[in-house]
PDB file of C-alpha atoms in Angstrom:
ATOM      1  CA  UNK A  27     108.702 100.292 105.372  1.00 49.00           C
ATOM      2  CA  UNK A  28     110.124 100.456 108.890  1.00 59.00           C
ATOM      3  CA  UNK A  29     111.014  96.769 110.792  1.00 77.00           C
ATOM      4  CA  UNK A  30     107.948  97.453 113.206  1.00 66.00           C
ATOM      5  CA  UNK A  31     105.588  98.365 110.434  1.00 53.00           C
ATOM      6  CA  UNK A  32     106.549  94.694 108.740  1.00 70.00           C
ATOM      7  CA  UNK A  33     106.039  93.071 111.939  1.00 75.00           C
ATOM      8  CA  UNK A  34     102.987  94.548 112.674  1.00 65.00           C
ATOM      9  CA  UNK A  35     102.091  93.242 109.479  1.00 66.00           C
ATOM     10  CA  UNK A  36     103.116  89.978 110.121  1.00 73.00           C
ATOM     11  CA  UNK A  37     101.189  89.580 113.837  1.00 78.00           C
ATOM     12  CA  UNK A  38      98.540  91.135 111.365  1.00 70.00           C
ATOM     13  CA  UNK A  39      98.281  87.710 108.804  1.00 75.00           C
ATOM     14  CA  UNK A  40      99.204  85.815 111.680  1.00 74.00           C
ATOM     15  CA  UNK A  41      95.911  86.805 113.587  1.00 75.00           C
ATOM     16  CA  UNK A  42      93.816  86.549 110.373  1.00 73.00           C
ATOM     17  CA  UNK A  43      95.521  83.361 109.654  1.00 76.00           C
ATOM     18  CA  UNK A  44      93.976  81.798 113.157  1.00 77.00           C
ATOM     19  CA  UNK A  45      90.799  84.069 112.943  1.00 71.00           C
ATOM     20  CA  UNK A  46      90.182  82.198 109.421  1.00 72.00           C
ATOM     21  CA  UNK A  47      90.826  78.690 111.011  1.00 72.00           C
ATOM     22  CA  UNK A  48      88.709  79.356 114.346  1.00 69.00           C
ATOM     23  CA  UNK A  49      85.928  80.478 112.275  1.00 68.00           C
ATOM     24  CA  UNK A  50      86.500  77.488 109.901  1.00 67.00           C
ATOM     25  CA  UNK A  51      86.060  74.853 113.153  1.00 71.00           C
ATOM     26  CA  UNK A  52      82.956  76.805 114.577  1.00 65.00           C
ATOM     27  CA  UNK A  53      80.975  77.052 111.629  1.00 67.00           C
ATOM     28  CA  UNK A  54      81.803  73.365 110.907  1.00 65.00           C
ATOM     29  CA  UNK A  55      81.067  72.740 114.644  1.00 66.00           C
ATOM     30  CA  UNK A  56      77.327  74.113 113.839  1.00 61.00           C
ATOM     31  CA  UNK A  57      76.657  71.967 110.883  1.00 61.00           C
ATOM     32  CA  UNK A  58      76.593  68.102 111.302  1.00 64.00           C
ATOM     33  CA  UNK A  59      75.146  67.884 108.378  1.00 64.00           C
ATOM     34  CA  UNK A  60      77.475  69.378 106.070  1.00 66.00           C
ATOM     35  CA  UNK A  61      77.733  68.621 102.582  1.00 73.00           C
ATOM     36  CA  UNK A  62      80.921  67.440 100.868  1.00 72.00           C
ATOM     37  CA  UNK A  63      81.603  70.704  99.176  1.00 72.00           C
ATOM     38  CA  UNK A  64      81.103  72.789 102.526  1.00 73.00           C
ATOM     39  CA  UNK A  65      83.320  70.115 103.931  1.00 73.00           C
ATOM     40  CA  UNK A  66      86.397  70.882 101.602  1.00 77.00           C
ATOM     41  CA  UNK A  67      85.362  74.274 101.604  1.00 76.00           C
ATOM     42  CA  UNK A  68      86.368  74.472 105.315  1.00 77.00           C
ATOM     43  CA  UNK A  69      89.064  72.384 104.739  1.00 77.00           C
ATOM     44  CA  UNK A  70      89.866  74.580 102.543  1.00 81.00           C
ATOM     45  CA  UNK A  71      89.829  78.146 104.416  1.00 80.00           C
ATOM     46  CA  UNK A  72      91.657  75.914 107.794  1.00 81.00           C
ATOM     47  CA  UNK A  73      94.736  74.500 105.325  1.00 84.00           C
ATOM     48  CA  UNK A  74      94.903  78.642 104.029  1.00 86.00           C
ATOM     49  CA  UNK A  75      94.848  79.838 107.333  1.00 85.00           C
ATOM     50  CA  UNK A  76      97.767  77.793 108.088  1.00 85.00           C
ATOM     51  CA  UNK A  77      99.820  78.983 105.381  1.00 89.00           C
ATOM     52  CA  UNK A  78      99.530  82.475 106.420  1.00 88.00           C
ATOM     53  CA  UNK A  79     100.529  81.333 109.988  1.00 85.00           C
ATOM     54  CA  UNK A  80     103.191  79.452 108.791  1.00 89.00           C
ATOM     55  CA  UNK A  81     104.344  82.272 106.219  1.00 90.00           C
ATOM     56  CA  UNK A  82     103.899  85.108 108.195  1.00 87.00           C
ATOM     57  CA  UNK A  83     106.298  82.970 111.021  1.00 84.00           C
ATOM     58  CA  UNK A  84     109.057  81.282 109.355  1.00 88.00           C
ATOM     59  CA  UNK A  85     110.349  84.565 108.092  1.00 87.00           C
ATOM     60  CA  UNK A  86     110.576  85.944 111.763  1.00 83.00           C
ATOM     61  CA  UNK A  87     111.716  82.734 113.286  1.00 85.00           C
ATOM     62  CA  UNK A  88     114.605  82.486 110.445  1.00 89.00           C
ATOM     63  CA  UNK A  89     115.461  86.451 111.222  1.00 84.00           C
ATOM     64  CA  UNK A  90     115.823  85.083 114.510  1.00 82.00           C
ATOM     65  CA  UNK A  91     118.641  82.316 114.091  1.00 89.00           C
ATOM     66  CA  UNK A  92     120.572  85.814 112.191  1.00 88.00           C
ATOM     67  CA  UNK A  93     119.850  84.861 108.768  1.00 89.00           C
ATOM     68  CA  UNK A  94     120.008  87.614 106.065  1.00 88.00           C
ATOM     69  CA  UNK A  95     115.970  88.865 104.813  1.00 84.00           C
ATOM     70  CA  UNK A  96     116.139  88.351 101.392  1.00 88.00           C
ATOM     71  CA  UNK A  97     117.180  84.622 102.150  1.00 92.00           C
ATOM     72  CA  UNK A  98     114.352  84.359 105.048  1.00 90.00           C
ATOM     73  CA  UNK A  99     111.936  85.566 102.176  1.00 92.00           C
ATOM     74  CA  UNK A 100     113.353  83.582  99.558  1.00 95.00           C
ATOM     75  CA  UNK A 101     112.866  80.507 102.035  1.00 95.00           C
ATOM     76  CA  UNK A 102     109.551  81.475 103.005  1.00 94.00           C
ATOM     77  CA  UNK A 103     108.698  81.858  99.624  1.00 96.00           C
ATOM     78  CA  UNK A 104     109.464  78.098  98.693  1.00 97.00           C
ATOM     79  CA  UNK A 105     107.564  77.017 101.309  1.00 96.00           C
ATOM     80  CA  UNK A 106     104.572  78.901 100.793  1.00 95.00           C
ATOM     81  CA  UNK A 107     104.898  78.092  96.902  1.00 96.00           C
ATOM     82  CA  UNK A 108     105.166  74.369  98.101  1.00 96.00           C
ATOM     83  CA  UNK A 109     101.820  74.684 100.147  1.00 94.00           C
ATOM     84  CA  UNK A 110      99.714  76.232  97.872  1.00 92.00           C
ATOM     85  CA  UNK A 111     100.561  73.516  95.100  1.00 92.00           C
ATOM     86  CA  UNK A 112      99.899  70.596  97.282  1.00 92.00           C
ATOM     87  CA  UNK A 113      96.549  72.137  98.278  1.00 87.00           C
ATOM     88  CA  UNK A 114      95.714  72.754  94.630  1.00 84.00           C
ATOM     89  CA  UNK A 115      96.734  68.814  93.753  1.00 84.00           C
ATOM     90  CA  UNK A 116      94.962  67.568  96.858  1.00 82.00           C
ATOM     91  CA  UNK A 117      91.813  69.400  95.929  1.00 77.00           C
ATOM     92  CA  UNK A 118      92.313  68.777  92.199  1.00 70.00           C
ATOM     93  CA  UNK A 119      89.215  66.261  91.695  1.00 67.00           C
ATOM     94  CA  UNK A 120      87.124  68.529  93.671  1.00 69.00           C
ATOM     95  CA  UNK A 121      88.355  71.535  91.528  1.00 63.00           C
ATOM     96  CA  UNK A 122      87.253  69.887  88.311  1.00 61.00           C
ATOM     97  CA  UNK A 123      84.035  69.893  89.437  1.00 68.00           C
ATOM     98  CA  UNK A 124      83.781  73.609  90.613  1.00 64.00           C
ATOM     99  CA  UNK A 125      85.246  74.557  87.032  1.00 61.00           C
ATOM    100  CA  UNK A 126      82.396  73.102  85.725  1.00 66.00           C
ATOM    101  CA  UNK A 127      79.223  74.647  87.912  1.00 68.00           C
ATOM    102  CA  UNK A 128      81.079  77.900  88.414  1.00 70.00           C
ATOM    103  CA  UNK A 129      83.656  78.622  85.605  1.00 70.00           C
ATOM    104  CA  UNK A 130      83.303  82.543  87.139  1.00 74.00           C
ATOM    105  CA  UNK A 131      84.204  81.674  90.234  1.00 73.00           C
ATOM    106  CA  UNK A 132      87.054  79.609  89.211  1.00 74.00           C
ATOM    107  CA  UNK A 133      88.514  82.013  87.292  1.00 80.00           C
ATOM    108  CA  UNK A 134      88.528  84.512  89.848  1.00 82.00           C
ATOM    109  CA  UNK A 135      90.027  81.777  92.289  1.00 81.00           C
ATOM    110  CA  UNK A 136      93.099  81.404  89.311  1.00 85.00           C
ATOM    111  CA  UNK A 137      93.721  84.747  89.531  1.00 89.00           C
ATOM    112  CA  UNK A 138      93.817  85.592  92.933  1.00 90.00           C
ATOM    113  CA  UNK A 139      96.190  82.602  93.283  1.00 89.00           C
ATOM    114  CA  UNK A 140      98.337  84.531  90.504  1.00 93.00           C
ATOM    115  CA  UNK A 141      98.306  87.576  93.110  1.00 94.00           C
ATOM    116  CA  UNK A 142      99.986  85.129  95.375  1.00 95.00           C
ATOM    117  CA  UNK A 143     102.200  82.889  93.717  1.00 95.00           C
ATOM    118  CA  UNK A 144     103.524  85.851  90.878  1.00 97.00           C
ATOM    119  CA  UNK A 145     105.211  87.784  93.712  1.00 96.00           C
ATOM    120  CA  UNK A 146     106.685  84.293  95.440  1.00 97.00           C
ATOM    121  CA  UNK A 147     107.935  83.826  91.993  1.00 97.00           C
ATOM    122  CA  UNK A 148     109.910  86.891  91.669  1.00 97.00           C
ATOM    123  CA  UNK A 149     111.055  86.450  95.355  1.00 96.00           C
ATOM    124  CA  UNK A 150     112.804  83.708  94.114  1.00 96.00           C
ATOM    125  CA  UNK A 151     113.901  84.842  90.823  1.00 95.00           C
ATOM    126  CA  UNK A 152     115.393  87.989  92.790  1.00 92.00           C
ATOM    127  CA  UNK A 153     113.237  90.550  90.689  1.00 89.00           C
ATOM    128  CA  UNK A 154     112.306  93.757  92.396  1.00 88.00           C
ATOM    129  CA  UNK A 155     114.706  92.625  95.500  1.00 89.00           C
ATOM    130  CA  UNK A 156     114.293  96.383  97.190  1.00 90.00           C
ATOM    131  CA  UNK A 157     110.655  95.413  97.068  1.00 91.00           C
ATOM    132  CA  UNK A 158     110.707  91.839  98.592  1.00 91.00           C
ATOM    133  CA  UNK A 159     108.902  92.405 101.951  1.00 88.00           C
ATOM    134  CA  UNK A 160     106.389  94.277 100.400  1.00 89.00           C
ATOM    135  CA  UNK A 161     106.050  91.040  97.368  1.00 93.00           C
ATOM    136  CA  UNK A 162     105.700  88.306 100.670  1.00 92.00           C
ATOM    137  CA  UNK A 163     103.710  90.480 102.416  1.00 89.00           C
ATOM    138  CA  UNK A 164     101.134  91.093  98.981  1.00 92.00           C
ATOM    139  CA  UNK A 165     101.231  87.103  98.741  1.00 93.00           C
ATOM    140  CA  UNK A 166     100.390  86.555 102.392  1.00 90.00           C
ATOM    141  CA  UNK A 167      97.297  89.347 102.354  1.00 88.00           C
ATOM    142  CA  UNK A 168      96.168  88.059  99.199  1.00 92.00           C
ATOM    143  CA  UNK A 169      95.697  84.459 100.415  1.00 90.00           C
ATOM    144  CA  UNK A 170      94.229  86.178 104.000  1.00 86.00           C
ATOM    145  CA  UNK A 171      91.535  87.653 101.823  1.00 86.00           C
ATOM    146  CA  UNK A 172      90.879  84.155  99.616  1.00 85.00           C
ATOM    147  CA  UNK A 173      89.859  82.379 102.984  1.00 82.00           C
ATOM    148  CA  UNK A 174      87.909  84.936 104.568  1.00 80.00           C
ATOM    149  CA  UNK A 175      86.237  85.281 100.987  1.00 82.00           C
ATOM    150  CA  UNK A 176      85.929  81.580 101.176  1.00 78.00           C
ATOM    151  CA  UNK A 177      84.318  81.469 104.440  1.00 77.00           C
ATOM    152  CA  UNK A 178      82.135  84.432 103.927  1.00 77.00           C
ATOM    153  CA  UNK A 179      80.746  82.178 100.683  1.00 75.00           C
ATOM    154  CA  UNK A 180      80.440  79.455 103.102  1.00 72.00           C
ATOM    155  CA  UNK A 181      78.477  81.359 105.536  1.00 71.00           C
ATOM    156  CA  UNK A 182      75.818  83.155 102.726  1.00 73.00           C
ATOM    157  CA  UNK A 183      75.274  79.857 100.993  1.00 69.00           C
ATOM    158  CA  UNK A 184      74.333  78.357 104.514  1.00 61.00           C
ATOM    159  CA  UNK A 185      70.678  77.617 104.582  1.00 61.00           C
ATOM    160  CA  UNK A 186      68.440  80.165 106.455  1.00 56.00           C
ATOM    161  CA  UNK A 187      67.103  78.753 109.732  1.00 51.00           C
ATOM    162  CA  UNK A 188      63.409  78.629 109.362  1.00 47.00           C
ATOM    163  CA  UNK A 189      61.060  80.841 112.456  1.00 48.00           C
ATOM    164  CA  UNK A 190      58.714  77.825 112.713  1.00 44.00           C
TER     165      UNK A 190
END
């Protein structure tokens, strides 16, 4: 993969990263009444968004100050790792719950969080290394595609407005 292609794919999850969070505030902007699972579900799709901000950046910005890839990755990596566990522990009462009125949906949840944090993991454990980019980049579309699916749940489980 050429250095513009990876780029690209970075302003790519960066763009997703806001689109997620905007659409996050707006549709919470619509509902006053929201409940307090489609409260932590937006909470939820915003705190994603921001990882994919912050992933898809830190790489570039540590390119920047001259320092090698595999070590911007490996960096990266940490911190996105670090993110997606204190999310998980923050929502962790709230997850118990969901396990039990949607085991399904949890256990797709667990496994596209494997899809993220198994390529992190070899990042770090140097595995595949001529691969690398393509292992953040996996990790970084992966949890783009968990908030939009996230907010797209949000939006069909949204109560029809009534033509009265």
């Amino acid at each position: 993969m050429t250095a513009e292609t990876i780029a690209f794919m970075f302003v790519l999850a960066q763009i997703a990263g806001i689109y997620i969070g905007f659409g996050a505030l707006i549709s919470a902007s619509k509902s006053s009444e929201a409940t307090k699972q489609e409260a932590q579900t937006l909470a939820t799709i915003v705190y994603i968004g921001i990882m994919v901000v912050v992933g898809a950046l830190l790489p570039l910005l540590l390119d920047r100050y001259g320092l090698n890839i595999d070590w911007s990755l490996r960096i990266g990596a940490i911190v996105l790792l670090a993110m997606a566990w204190v999310g998980i522990f923050a929502m962790w009462s709230n997850a118990l719950e969901a396990i039990k009125a949607t085991p399904g949906l949890t256990a797709f949840f667990w496994v596209q969080e494997a899809a993220i944090q198994f390529p992190l993991i070899l990042i770090l454990a140097g595995a595949f290394s001529p691969h690398a980019e393509a292992l953040y980049l996996t990790a970084l579309v992966v949890s783009a595609f968990e908030a939009a699916q996230l907010l797209v749940g949000l939006v069909f489980a949204a109560p029809k407005a009534s033509n009265e």
